[in-house]
Amino acid sequence: FDKDGDGAITPEELGLVMKQLGEACSKEDLEGMIKEVDRSNSGDIDFSDFLKMMDPDNGSVQDEMKSAFGIFDKDKDGLIAPGELKELMTSLGEKIGDEEIKSIIAIHDKDGDGKINYKEFETMFKTS
């Protein structure tokens, strides 16, 4: 999501991601989203802000987490397959190879089925 690699997600970068996910947001909406989690008041989302935003223990984030999982789970079978992960990452502009996808899956696939279920998806953000 951090297109310029500076370690922070700007409103413009967040806008691109939201657009790719099918959500059109105004500049004010994007700034408001960032302001909700921007603890340093820098006007962008740094890594610690991102982790806070994705914390599954945050009650308001639980619905966001389920929604995010649903975006990855294209066939709605309750699992994120390697192809689904690669497709979404590619659509977001990430250049990612099959080996990287396999590595991501292997790290977080606790039940060994080669896919990421919701609990494993949630844990990805708790342990990040």
Coordinates of N, CA and C in Angstrom, one line a residue:
F1 N 0.8 -1.2 0.0 CA 0.0 0.0 0.0 C 0.9 1.3 0.0
D2 N 2.0 1.1 0.6 CA 3.0 2.3 0.6 C 3.7 2.3 -0.7
K3 N 3.1 3.0 -1.7 CA 3.6 3.0 -3.0 C 5.0 3.5 -3.2
D4 N 5.4 4.6 -2.4 CA 6.7 5.2 -2.6 C 7.7 4.7 -1.6
G5 N 7.3 3.7 -0.8 CA 8.3 3.0 0.1 C 8.9 3.9 1.2
D6 N 8.1 5.0 1.6 CA 8.7 5.8 2.6 C 8.3 5.4 4.1
G7 N 7.6 4.3 4.2 CA 7.2 3.8 5.5 C 5.9 4.3 6.1
A8 N 5.2 5.1 5.2 CA 3.9 5.6 5.7 C 2.9 5.6 4.5
I9 N 1.6 5.5 4.9 CA 0.5 5.5 3.9 C -0.1 6.9 3.9
T10 N 0.0 7.6 2.8 CA -0.6 8.9 2.7 C -2.0 8.9 2.3
P11 N -2.8 10.0 2.5 CA -4.2 9.9 2.0 C -4.3 9.6 0.5
E12 N -3.3 10.0 -0.3 CA -3.4 9.7 -1.7 C -3.2 8.2 -1.9
E13 N -2.2 7.5 -1.2 CA -2.0 6.1 -1.3 C -3.2 5.3 -0.8
L14 N -3.8 5.8 0.3 CA -5.0 5.1 0.8 C -6.1 5.2 -0.2
G15 N -6.2 6.4 -0.8 CA -7.3 6.6 -1.8 C -7.2 5.6 -3.0
L16 N -5.9 5.3 -3.4 CA -5.7 4.4 -4.5 C -6.2 3.0 -4.1
V17 N -5.8 2.6 -2.9 CA -6.2 1.3 -2.4 C -7.7 1.2 -2.3
M18 N -8.3 2.2 -1.7 CA -9.8 2.2 -1.6 C -10.5 2.1 -2.9
K19 N -9.9 2.8 -3.9 CA -10.5 2.8 -5.3 C -10.4 1.4 -5.9
Q20 N -9.2 0.8 -5.7 CA -9.1 -0.6 -6.2 C -10.0 -1.6 -5.5
L21 N -10.4 -1.3 -4.3 CA -11.3 -2.1 -3.6 C -12.8 -1.8 -3.9
G22 N -13.0 -0.8 -4.8 CA -14.3 -0.4 -5.2 C -15.0 0.6 -4.4
E23 N -14.2 1.3 -3.6 CA -14.7 2.4 -2.7 C -14.2 3.7 -3.2
A24 N -15.1 4.6 -3.6 CA -14.7 6.0 -3.9 C -14.8 6.9 -2.7
C25 N -13.7 7.4 -2.3 CA -13.7 8.3 -1.1 C -13.2 9.7 -1.4
S26 N -13.8 10.6 -0.8 CA -13.3 12.0 -0.9 C -12.0 12.2 -0.2
K27 N -11.4 13.3 -0.5 CA -10.1 13.6 0.2 C -10.4 13.8 1.7
E28 N -11.5 14.4 2.1 CA -11.9 14.6 3.5 C -12.2 13.2 4.1
D29 N -12.8 12.3 3.4 CA -13.0 10.9 4.0 C -11.7 10.2 4.3
L30 N -10.8 10.3 3.3 CA -9.5 9.7 3.5 C -8.7 10.3 4.7
E31 N -8.7 11.6 4.8 CA -8.1 12.3 5.9 C -8.7 11.9 7.2
G32 N -10.0 11.7 7.2 CA -10.7 11.3 8.4 C -10.4 9.9 8.8
M33 N -10.2 9.0 7.8 CA -9.8 7.6 8.2 C -8.4 7.6 8.8
I34 N -7.6 8.4 8.2 CA -6.2 8.5 8.7 C -6.2 9.1 10.1
K35 N -6.9 10.1 10.3 CA -7.0 10.8 11.6 C -7.4 9.9 12.7
E36 N -8.3 8.9 12.4 CA -8.8 8.0 13.4 C -7.7 7.2 14.0
V37 N -6.6 6.9 13.3 CA -5.6 6.0 13.7 C -4.2 6.6 13.8
D38 N -4.1 7.9 13.4 CA -2.8 8.6 13.4 C -2.4 9.1 14.7
R39 N -1.8 8.3 15.5 CA -1.4 8.7 16.9 C -0.4 9.8 17.0
S40 N 0.5 9.9 15.9 CA 1.5 10.9 15.9 C 1.1 12.2 15.3
N41 N -0.1 12.3 14.8 CA -0.6 13.4 14.1 C 0.2 13.9 12.9
S42 N 0.8 12.9 12.2 CA 1.6 13.2 11.1 C 0.9 13.4 9.8
G43 N -0.4 13.0 9.8 CA -1.2 13.1 8.6 C -1.1 11.9 7.7
D44 N -0.5 10.9 8.1 CA -0.4 9.6 7.4 C -0.4 8.5 8.3
I45 N -0.4 7.3 7.8 CA -0.4 6.1 8.6 C 0.9 5.4 8.6
D46 N 1.6 5.4 9.7 CA 2.9 4.7 9.8 C 2.6 3.3 10.2
F47 N 3.7 2.5 10.3 CA 3.5 1.0 10.6 C 2.7 0.8 12.0
S48 N 3.1 1.6 13.0 CA 2.4 1.3 14.3 C 1.0 1.8 14.2
D49 N 0.7 2.8 13.5 CA -0.7 3.2 13.3 C -1.5 2.1 12.5
F50 N -0.8 1.5 11.5 CA -1.5 0.5 10.7 C -1.8 -0.7 11.6
L51 N -0.9 -1.1 12.4 CA -1.1 -2.2 13.3 C -2.3 -1.9 14.3
K52 N -2.3 -0.7 14.8 CA -3.4 -0.3 15.7 C -4.8 -0.4 14.9
M53 N -4.8 0.1 13.7 CA -6.0 0.1 12.9 C -6.4 -1.4 12.6
M54 N -5.5 -2.3 12.4 CA -5.8 -3.7 12.1 C -6.0 -4.6 13.3
D55 N -5.8 -4.1 14.5 CA -5.9 -4.9 15.7 C -7.3 -5.5 15.9
P56 N -7.4 -6.8 15.7 CA -8.7 -7.5 15.8 C -9.4 -7.3 17.2
D57 N -8.7 -7.0 18.2 CA -9.3 -6.8 19.5 C -10.0 -5.4 19.6
N58 N -9.8 -4.6 18.6 CA -10.5 -3.3 18.6 C -11.9 -3.6 18.1
G59 N -12.9 -3.4 18.9 CA -14.3 -3.8 18.5 C -14.8 -3.3 17.2
S60 N -14.5 -2.0 16.9 CA -15.0 -1.5 15.6 C -14.2 -2.1 14.4
V61 N -13.1 -2.6 14.7 CA -12.2 -3.2 13.6 C -12.7 -4.6 13.2
Q62 N -13.4 -5.3 14.1 CA -13.8 -6.7 13.9 C -14.6 -6.7 12.6
D63 N -15.5 -5.8 12.4 CA -16.3 -5.8 11.1 C -15.4 -5.5 9.9
E64 N -14.5 -4.6 10.1 CA -13.5 -4.2 9.0 C -12.7 -5.5 8.7
M65 N -12.3 -6.2 9.7 CA -11.5 -7.4 9.5 C -12.2 -8.4 8.7
K66 N -13.5 -8.6 9.0 CA -14.3 -9.6 8.3 C -14.5 -9.1 6.9
S67 N -14.7 -7.8 6.7 CA -14.9 -7.3 5.4 C -13.6 -7.5 4.5
A68 N -12.5 -7.2 5.1 CA -11.2 -7.4 4.5 C -11.0 -8.8 4.1
F69 N -11.3 -9.8 5.0 CA -11.2 -11.2 4.7 C -12.1 -11.5 3.4
G70 N -13.3 -11.0 3.4 CA -14.2 -11.2 2.3 C -13.7 -10.7 1.0
I71 N -12.9 -9.7 1.0 CA -12.3 -9.2 -0.2 C -11.3 -10.2 -0.8
F72 N -10.5 -10.8 0.1 CA -9.5 -11.8 -0.3 C -10.2 -13.1 -0.7
D73 N -11.3 -13.5 0.0 CA -11.9 -14.7 -0.2 C -12.9 -14.6 -1.4
K74 N -12.4 -14.6 -2.6 CA -13.2 -14.3 -3.8 C -14.3 -15.4 -4.0
D75 N -14.0 -16.6 -3.8 CA -15.1 -17.7 -4.0 C -16.0 -17.9 -2.8
K76 N -15.7 -17.2 -1.7 CA -16.6 -17.2 -0.5 C -16.7 -18.6 0.1
D77 N -15.6 -19.3 0.1 CA -15.5 -20.6 0.7 C -15.0 -20.6 2.1
G78 N -14.7 -19.4 2.6 CA -14.2 -19.3 4.0 C -12.7 -19.4 4.1
L79 N -12.0 -19.5 2.9 CA -10.6 -19.7 2.9 C -9.9 -18.8 1.8
I80 N -8.7 -18.3 2.1 CA -8.0 -17.6 1.1 C -6.9 -18.5 0.5
A81 N -7.2 -18.8 -0.8 CA -6.3 -19.7 -1.5 C -5.1 -18.9 -2.1
P82 N -4.0 -19.5 -2.4 CA -2.8 -18.8 -2.9 C -3.2 -17.9 -4.1
G83 N -4.0 -18.5 -5.0 CA -4.4 -17.7 -6.2 C -5.2 -16.5 -5.9
E84 N -6.1 -16.6 -4.9 CA -6.9 -15.4 -4.4 C -6.0 -14.3 -3.8
L85 N -5.0 -14.8 -3.0 CA -4.1 -13.8 -2.4 C -3.3 -13.1 -3.5
K86 N -2.8 -13.9 -4.5 CA -2.0 -13.3 -5.5 C -2.8 -12.3 -6.4
E87 N -4.0 -12.7 -6.7 CA -4.9 -11.9 -7.5 C -5.1 -10.5 -6.9
L88 N -5.4 -10.5 -5.6 CA -5.7 -9.3 -4.9 C -4.4 -8.4 -4.8
M89 N -3.3 -9.0 -4.4 CA -2.1 -8.3 -4.3 C -1.7 -7.7 -5.6
T90 N -1.9 -8.4 -6.7 CA -1.5 -7.9 -8.0 C -2.5 -6.8 -8.4
S91 N -3.7 -6.9 -8.1 CA -4.7 -5.8 -8.4 C -4.4 -4.5 -7.6
L92 N -3.7 -4.7 -6.5 CA -3.3 -3.5 -5.7 C -2.0 -2.9 -6.1
G93 N -1.4 -3.5 -7.2 CA -0.2 -3.0 -7.7 C 1.1 -3.6 -7.1
E94 N 0.9 -4.6 -6.3 CA 2.1 -5.3 -5.7 C 2.6 -6.3 -6.7
K95 N 3.9 -6.3 -6.9 CA 4.5 -7.3 -7.8 C 5.0 -8.4 -6.9
I96 N 4.3 -9.5 -6.9 CA 4.6 -10.6 -6.0 C 4.5 -11.9 -6.8
G97 N 5.6 -12.7 -6.6 CA 5.7 -14.0 -7.3 C 5.0 -15.1 -6.5
D98 N 5.0 -16.2 -7.2 CA 4.3 -17.4 -6.6 C 5.1 -17.9 -5.4
E99 N 6.4 -17.8 -5.4 CA 7.2 -18.2 -4.2 C 6.9 -17.3 -3.0
E100 N 6.7 -16.0 -3.2 CA 6.4 -15.1 -2.1 C 5.0 -15.5 -1.5
I101 N 4.1 -15.8 -2.4 CA 2.7 -16.1 -2.0 C 2.8 -17.4 -1.2
K102 N 3.5 -18.4 -1.7 CA 3.7 -19.7 -0.9 C 4.3 -19.4 0.5
S103 N 5.3 -18.5 0.5 CA 5.9 -18.2 1.8 C 4.9 -17.5 2.8
I104 N 4.1 -16.6 2.3 CA 3.1 -15.9 3.1 C 2.2 -16.9 3.7
I105 N 1.7 -17.8 2.8 CA 0.7 -18.8 3.2 C 1.4 -19.7 4.2
A106 N 2.6 -20.2 3.9 CA 3.2 -21.1 4.8 C 3.4 -20.6 6.2
I107 N 3.8 -19.3 6.3 CA 4.0 -18.6 7.6 C 2.7 -18.6 8.5
H108 N 1.6 -18.4 7.8 CA 0.4 -18.2 8.6 C -0.6 -19.3 8.6
D109 N -0.4 -20.3 7.7 CA -1.2 -21.5 7.6 C -1.0 -22.5 8.8
K110 N -1.7 -22.3 9.8 CA -1.4 -23.1 11.0 C -2.0 -24.5 11.0
D111 N -3.1 -24.7 10.2 CA -3.6 -26.1 10.1 C -3.1 -26.9 8.9
G112 N -2.2 -26.3 8.1 CA -1.5 -27.0 7.1 C -2.3 -27.4 5.8
D113 N -3.4 -26.7 5.6 CA -4.2 -27.0 4.4 C -3.8 -26.2 3.2
G114 N -2.8 -25.4 3.3 CA -2.3 -24.6 2.1 C -3.2 -23.4 1.8
K115 N -4.1 -23.0 2.8 CA -4.9 -21.8 2.6 C -5.0 -21.1 3.9
I116 N -5.5 -19.9 3.9 CA -5.6 -19.1 5.1 C -7.1 -19.0 5.5
N117 N -7.5 -19.5 6.7 CA -8.9 -19.3 7.1 C -9.0 -18.0 7.9
Y118 N -10.2 -17.7 8.3 CA -10.4 -16.4 9.0 C -9.6 -16.3 10.3
K119 N -9.5 -17.3 11.1 CA -8.7 -17.2 12.3 C -7.2 -17.0 12.0
E120 N -6.7 -17.7 11.0 CA -5.3 -17.5 10.6 C -5.1 -16.0 10.1
F121 N -6.1 -15.5 9.3 CA -6.0 -14.2 8.8 C -6.0 -13.2 9.9
E122 N -6.8 -13.4 10.9 CA -6.9 -12.5 12.0 C -5.6 -12.5 12.8
T123 N -5.0 -13.7 13.0 CA -3.8 -13.9 13.7 C -2.6 -13.2 13.0
M124 N -2.7 -13.1 11.6 CA -1.6 -12.4 10.9 C -1.5 -11.0 11.4
F125 N -2.5 -10.3 11.7 CA -2.5 -8.9 12.2 C -2.2 -8.8 13.7
K126 N -2.6 -9.8 14.4 CA -2.2 -9.8 15.9 C -0.7 -9.9 16.1
T127 N -0.1 -10.7 15.3 CA 1.3 -11.1 15.5 C 2.3 -10.2 14.7
S128 N 1.7 -9.3 13.8 CA 2.6 -8.4 13.0 C 3.2 -7.4 13.8

